[in-house]
mmCIF file of C-alpha atoms in Angstrom:
data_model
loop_
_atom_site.group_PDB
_atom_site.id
_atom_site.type_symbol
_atom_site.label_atom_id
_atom_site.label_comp_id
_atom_site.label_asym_id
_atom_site.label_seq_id
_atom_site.Cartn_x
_atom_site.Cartn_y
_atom_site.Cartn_z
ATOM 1 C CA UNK G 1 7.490 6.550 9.061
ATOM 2 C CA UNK G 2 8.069 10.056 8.194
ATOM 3 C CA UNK G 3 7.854 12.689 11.204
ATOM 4 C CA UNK G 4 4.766 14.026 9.261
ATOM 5 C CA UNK G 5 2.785 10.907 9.945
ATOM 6 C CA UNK G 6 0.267 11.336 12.689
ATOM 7 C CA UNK G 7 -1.370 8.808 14.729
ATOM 8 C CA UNK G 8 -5.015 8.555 15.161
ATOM 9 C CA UNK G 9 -6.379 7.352 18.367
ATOM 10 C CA UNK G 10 -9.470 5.245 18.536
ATOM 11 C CA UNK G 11 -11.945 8.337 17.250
ATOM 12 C CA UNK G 12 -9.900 7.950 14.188
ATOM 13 C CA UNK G 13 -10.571 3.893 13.912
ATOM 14 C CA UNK G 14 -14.707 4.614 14.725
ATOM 15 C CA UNK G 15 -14.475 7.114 12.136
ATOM 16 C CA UNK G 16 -12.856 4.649 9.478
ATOM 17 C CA UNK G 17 -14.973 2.459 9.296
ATOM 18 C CA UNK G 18 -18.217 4.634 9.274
ATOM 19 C CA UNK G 19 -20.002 2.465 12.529
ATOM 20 C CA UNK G 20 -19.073 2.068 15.598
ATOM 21 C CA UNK G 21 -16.578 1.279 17.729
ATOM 22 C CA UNK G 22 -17.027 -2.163 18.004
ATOM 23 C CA UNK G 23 -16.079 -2.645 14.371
ATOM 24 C CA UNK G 24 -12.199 -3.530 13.444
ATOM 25 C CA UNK G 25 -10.335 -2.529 10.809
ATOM 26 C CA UNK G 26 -10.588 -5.576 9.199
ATOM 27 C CA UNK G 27 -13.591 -4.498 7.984
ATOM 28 C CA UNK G 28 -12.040 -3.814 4.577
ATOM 29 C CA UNK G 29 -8.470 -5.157 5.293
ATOM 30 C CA UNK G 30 -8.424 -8.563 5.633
ATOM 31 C CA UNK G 31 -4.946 -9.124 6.269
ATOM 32 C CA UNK G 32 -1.444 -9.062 4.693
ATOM 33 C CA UNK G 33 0.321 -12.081 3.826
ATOM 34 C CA UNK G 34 3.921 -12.581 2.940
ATOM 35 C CA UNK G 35 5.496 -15.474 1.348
ATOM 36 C CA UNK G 36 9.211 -16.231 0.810
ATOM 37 C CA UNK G 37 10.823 -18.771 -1.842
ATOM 38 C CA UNK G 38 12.484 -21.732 -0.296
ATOM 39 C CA UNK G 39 16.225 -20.064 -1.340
ATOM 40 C CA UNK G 40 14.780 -16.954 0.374
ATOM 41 C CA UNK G 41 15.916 -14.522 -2.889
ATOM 42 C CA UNK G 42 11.985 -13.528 -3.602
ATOM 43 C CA UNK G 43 8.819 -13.111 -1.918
ATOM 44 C CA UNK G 44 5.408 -12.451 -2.602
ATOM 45 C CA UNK G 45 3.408 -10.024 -0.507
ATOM 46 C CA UNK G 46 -0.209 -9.170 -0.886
ATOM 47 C CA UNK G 47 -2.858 -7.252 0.994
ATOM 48 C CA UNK G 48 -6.368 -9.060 0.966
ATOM 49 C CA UNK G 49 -9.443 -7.462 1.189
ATOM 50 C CA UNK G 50 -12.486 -8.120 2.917
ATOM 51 C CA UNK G 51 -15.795 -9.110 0.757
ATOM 52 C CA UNK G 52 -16.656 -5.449 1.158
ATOM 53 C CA UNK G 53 -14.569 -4.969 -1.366
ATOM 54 C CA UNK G 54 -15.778 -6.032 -4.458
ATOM 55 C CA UNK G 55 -13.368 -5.176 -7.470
ATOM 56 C CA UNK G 56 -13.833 -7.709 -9.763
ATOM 57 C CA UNK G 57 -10.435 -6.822 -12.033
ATOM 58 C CA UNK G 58 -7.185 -8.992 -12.368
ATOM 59 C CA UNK G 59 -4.075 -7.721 -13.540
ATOM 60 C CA UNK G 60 -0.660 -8.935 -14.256
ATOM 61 C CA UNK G 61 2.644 -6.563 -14.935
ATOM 62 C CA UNK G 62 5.936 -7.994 -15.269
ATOM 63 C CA UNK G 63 8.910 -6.280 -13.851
ATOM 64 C CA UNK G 64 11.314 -7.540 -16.735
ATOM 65 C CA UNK G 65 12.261 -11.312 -15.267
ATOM 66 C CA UNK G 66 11.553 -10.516 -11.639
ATOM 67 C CA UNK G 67 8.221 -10.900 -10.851
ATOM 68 C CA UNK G 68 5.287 -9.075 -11.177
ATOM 69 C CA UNK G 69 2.793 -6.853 -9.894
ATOM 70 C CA UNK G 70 -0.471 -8.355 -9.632
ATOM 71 C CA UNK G 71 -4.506 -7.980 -8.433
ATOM 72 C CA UNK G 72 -6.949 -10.646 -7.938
ATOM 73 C CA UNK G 73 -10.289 -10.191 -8.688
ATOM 74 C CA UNK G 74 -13.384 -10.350 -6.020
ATOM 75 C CA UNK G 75 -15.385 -13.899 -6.533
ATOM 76 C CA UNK G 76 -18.303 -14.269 -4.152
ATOM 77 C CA UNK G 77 -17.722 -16.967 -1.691
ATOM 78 C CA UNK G 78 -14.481 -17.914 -3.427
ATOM 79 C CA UNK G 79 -11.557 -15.204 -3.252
ATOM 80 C CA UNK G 80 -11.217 -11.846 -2.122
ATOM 81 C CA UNK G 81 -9.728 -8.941 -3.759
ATOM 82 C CA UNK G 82 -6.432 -8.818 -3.765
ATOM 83 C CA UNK G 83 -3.105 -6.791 -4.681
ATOM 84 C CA UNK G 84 0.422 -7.506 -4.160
ATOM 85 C CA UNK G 85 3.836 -7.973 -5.811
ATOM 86 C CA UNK G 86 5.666 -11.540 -6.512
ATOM 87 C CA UNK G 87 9.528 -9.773 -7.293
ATOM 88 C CA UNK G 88 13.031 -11.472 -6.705
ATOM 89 C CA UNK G 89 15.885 -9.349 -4.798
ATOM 90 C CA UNK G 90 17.890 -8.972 -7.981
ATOM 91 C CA UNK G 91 15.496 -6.557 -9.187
ATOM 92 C CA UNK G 92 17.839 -4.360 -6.815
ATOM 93 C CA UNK G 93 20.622 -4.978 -8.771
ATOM 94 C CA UNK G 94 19.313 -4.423 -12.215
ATOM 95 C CA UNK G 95 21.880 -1.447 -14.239
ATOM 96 C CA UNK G 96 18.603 0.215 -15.510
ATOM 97 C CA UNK G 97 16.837 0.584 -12.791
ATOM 98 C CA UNK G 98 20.252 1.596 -10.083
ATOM 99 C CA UNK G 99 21.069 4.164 -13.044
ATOM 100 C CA UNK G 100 17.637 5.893 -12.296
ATOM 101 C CA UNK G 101 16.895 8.816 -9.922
ATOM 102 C CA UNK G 102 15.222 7.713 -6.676
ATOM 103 C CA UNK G 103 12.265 9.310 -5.330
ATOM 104 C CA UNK G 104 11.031 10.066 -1.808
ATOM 105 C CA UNK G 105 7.392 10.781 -3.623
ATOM 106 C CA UNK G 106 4.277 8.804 -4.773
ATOM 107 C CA UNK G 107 3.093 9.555 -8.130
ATOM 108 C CA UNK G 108 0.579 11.917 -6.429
ATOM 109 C CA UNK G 109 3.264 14.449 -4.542
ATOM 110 C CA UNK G 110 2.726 12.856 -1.139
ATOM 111 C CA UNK G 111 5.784 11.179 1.129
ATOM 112 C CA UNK G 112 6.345 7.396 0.241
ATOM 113 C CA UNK G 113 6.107 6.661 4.040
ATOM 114 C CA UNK G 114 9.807 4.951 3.603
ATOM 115 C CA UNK G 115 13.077 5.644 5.816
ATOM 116 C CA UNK G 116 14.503 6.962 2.391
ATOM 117 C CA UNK G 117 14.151 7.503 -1.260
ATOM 118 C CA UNK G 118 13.484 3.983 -3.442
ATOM 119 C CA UNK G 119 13.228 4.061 -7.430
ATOM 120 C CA UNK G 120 10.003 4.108 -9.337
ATOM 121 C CA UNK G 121 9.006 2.212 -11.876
ATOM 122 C CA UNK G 122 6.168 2.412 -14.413
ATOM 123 C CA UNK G 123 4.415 -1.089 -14.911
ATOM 124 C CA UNK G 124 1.539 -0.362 -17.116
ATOM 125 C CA UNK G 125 -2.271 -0.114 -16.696
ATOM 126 C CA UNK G 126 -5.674 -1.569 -17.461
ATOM 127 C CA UNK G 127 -8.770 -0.294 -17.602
ATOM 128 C CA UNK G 128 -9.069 2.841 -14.678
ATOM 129 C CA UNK G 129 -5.519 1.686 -13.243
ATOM 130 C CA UNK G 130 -2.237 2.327 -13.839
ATOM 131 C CA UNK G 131 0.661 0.449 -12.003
ATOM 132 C CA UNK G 132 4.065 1.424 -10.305
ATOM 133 C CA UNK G 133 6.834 -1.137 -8.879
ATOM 134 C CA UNK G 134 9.372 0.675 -6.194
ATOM 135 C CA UNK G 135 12.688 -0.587 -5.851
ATOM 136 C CA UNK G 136 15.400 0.146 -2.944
ATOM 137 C CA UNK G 137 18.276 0.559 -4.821
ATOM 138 C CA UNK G 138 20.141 2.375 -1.841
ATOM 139 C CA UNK G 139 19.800 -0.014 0.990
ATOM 140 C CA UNK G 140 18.902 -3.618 -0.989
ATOM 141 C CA UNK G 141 15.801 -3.341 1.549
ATOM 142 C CA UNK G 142 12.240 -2.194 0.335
ATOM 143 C CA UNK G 143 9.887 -3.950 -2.248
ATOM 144 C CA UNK G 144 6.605 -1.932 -2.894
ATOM 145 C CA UNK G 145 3.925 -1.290 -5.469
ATOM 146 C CA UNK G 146 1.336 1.691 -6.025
ATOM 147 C CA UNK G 147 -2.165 1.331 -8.224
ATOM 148 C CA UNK G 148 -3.128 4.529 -9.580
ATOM 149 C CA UNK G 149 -6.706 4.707 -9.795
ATOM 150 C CA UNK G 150 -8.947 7.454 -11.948
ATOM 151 C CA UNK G 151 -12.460 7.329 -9.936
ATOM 152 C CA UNK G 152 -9.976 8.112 -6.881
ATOM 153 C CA UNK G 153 -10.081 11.721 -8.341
ATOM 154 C CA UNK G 154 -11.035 15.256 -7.162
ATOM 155 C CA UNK G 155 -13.795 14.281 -4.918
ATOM 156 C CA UNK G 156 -10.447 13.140 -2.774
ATOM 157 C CA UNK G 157 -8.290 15.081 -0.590
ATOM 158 C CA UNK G 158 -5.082 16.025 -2.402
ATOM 159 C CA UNK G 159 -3.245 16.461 0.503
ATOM 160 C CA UNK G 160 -4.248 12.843 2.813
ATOM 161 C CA UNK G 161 -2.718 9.619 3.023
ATOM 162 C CA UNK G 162 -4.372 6.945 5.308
ATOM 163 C CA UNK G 163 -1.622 3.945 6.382
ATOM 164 C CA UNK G 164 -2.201 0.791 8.151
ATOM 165 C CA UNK G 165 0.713 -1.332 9.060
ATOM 166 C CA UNK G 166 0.696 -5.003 9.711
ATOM 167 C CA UNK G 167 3.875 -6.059 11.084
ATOM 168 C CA UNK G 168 6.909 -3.747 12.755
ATOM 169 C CA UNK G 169 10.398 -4.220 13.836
ATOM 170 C CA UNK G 170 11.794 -4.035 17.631
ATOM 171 C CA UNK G 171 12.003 -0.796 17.456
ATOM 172 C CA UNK G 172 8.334 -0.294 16.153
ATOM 173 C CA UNK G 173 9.405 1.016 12.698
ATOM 174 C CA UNK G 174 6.791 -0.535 10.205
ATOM 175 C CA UNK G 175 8.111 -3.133 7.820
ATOM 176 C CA UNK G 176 4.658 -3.969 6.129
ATOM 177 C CA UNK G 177 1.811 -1.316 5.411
ATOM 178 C CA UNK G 178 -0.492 -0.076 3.126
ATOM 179 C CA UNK G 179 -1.277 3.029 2.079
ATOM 180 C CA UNK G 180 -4.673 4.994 0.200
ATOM 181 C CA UNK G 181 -3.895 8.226 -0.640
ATOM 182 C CA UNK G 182 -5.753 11.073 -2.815
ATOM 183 C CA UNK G 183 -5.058 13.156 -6.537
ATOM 184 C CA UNK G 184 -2.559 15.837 -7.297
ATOM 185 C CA UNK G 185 -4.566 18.446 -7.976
ATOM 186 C CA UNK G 186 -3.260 21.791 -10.006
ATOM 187 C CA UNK G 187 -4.535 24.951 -8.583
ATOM 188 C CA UNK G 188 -7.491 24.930 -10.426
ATOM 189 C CA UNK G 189 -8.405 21.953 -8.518
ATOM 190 C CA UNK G 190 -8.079 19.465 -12.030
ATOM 191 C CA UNK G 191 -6.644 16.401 -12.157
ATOM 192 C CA UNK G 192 -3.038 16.117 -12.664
ATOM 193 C CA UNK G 193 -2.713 12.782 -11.161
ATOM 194 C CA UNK G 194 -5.202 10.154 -9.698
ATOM 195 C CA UNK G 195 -5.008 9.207 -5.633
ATOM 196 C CA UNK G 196 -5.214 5.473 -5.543
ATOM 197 C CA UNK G 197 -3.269 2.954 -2.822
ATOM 198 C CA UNK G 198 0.103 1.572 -2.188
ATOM 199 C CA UNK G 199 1.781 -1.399 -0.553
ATOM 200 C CA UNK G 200 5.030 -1.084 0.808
ATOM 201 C CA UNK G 201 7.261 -4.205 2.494
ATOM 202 C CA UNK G 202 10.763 -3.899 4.259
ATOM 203 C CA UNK G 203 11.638 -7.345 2.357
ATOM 204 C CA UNK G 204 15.301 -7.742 3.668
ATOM 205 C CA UNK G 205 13.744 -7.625 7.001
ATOM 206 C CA UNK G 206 11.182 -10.443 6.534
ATOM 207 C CA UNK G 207 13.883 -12.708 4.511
ATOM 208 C CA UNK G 208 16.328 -11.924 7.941
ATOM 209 C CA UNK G 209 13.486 -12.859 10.086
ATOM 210 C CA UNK G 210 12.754 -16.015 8.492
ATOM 211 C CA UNK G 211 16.727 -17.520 7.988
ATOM 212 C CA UNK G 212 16.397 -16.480 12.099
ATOM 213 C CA UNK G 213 13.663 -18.850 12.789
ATOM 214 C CA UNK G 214 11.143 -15.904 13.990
ATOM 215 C CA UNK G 215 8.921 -16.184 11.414
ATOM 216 C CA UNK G 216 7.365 -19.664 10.348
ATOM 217 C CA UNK G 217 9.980 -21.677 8.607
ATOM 218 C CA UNK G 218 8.077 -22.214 5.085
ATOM 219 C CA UNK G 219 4.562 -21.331 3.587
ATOM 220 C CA UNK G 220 2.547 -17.953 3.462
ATOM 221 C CA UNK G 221 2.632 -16.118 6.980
ATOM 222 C CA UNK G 222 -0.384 -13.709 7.526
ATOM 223 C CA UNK G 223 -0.397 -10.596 9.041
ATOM 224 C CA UNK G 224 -3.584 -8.801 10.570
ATOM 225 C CA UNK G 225 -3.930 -5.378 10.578
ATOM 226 C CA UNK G 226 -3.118 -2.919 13.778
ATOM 227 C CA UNK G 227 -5.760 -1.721 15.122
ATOM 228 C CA UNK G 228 -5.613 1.982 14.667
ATOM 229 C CA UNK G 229 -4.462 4.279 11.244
ATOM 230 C CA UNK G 230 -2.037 6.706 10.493
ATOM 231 C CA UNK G 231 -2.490 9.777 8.500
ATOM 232 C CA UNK G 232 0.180 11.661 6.648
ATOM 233 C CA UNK G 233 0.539 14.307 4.346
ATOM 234 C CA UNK G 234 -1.061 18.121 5.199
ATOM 235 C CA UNK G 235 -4.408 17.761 5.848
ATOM 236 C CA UNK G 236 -3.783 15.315 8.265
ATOM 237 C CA UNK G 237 -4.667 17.462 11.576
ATOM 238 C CA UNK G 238 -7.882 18.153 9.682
ATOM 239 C CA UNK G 239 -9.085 14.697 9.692
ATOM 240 C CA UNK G 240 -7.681 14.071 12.800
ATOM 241 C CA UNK G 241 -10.301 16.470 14.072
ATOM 242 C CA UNK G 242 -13.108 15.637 11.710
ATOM 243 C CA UNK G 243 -13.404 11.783 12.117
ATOM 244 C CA UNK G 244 -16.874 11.877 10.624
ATOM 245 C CA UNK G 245 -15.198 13.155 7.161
ATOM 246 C CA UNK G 246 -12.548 10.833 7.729
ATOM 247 C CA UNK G 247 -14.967 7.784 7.632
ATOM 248 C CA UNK G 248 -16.696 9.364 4.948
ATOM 249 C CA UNK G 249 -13.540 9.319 2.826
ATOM 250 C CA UNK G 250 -12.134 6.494 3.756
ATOM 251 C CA UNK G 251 -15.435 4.822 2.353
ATOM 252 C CA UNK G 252 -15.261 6.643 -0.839
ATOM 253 C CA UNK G 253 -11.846 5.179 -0.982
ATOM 254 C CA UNK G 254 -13.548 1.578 -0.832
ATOM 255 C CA UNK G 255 -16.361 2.136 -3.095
ATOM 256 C CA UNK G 256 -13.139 3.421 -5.519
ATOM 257 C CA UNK G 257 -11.949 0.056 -5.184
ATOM 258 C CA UNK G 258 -14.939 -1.305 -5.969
ATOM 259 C CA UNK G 259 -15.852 0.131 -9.007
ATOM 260 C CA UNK G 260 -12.620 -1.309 -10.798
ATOM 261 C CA UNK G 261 -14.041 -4.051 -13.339
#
């Protein structure tokens, strides 16, 4: 991650989830789960939600012929909320998108959280949502997705982006996270763009560590989240220090979710 990115320490993980500290993070993150095609040329990675989480609102956004971008609504009892991408690799290769200018940004101003800059792509939107694919056209590597959401609006910081990673490499570098981050505001604190989350996967990696036999062989492998949170982006010291307005946001950012019909 970026040198910006701080890590919280366990004040930070009380203060997430509003309670104490006997709750986990999995509170509202379920898991992630990854899950590569038999030729190992696409893969499908989601983060699940727990039934806190209750946004009732499937989508589906093709990427051209690669895949999609994709939620799955909350159903009491039957299936969690859920968001994730199903793309193959050659979306790396497509001339439109390697013609484009890559990006070090999310649609709100703050850092991607990636080792470089990946292409962005506009999916489309539904309802209070709006949908971006990001494509690592430099290094064949990254896979991610970002859902722009309007109730995640000035009653967000502008400047804050909570992360939780699921899975690293040797060398601790995350290869799976997700990200909620807040609006671009213009200086008269308006709404230029809407704060919402993202879900970033190192996809190259995961094929690698499956063809290498350290991953299971076939079928979806889950991922639960670490146990602590990092925080990016300016206002990051601040909430460091304030974990009581850290929980309080990072509940807001649920309820966001949870509005989404």
């Amino acid at each position: 991650m970026e040198q910006k990115i701080l890590r919280t320490w366990m004040v930070a993980i009380c203060a997430w989830m509003a309670s104490s500290c006997n709750n986990k993070a999995a509170d509202y993150l379920q898991k992630a789960t990854f899950d590569l095609s038999d030729d190992l040329t696409s893969a499908r990675i989601a983060l699940v939600f727990t039934p806190k989480v209750k946004a009732t609102f499937g989508s589906d956004f093709s990427i051209k012929d690669y895949g999609n971008l994709f939620t799955l609504p909350y159903v009491e009892a039957q299936q969690p909320f859920t968001a994730g991408f199903d793309l193959n690799m050659n979306v790396l290769y497509d001339n439109e998108y390697v013609e484009m200018t890559p990006t070090d940004r999310l649609p709100n101003g703050l850092p991607l959280g990636l080792p470089h800059a990946v292409v962005g792509v506009e999916a489309g939107s539904i309802g209070g949502a709006r949908f971006h694919a990001f494509l690592d056209i430099k290094e064949l590597s990254w896979l991610g997705m970002a859902v722009m959401i309007d109730a995640v609006d000035e009653n967000f910081p502008a400047d804050l982006s909570i992360s939780q990673v699921f899975r690293r490499d040797a060398a601790g570098n995350p290869e799976v996270f997700g990200s909620f981050f807040g609006p671009m505001l213009d200086k008269q604190g308006n709404v230029i763009q809407s704060g919402g989350l993202a879900l970033f996967a190192n996809v190259k990696a995961l094929i690698d560590a499956r063809a290498e036999g350290r991953v299971n062989a076939a079928g979806a492998v889950e991922l639960s989240p670490e146990a602590g949170f990092e925080l990016s982006g300016p206002a990051a010291a601040y909430y460091r220090a304030h974990p009581a307005e850290l929980g309080r946001i990072s509940q807001k950012y649920m309820e966001a979710l949870s509005s989404l019909r």
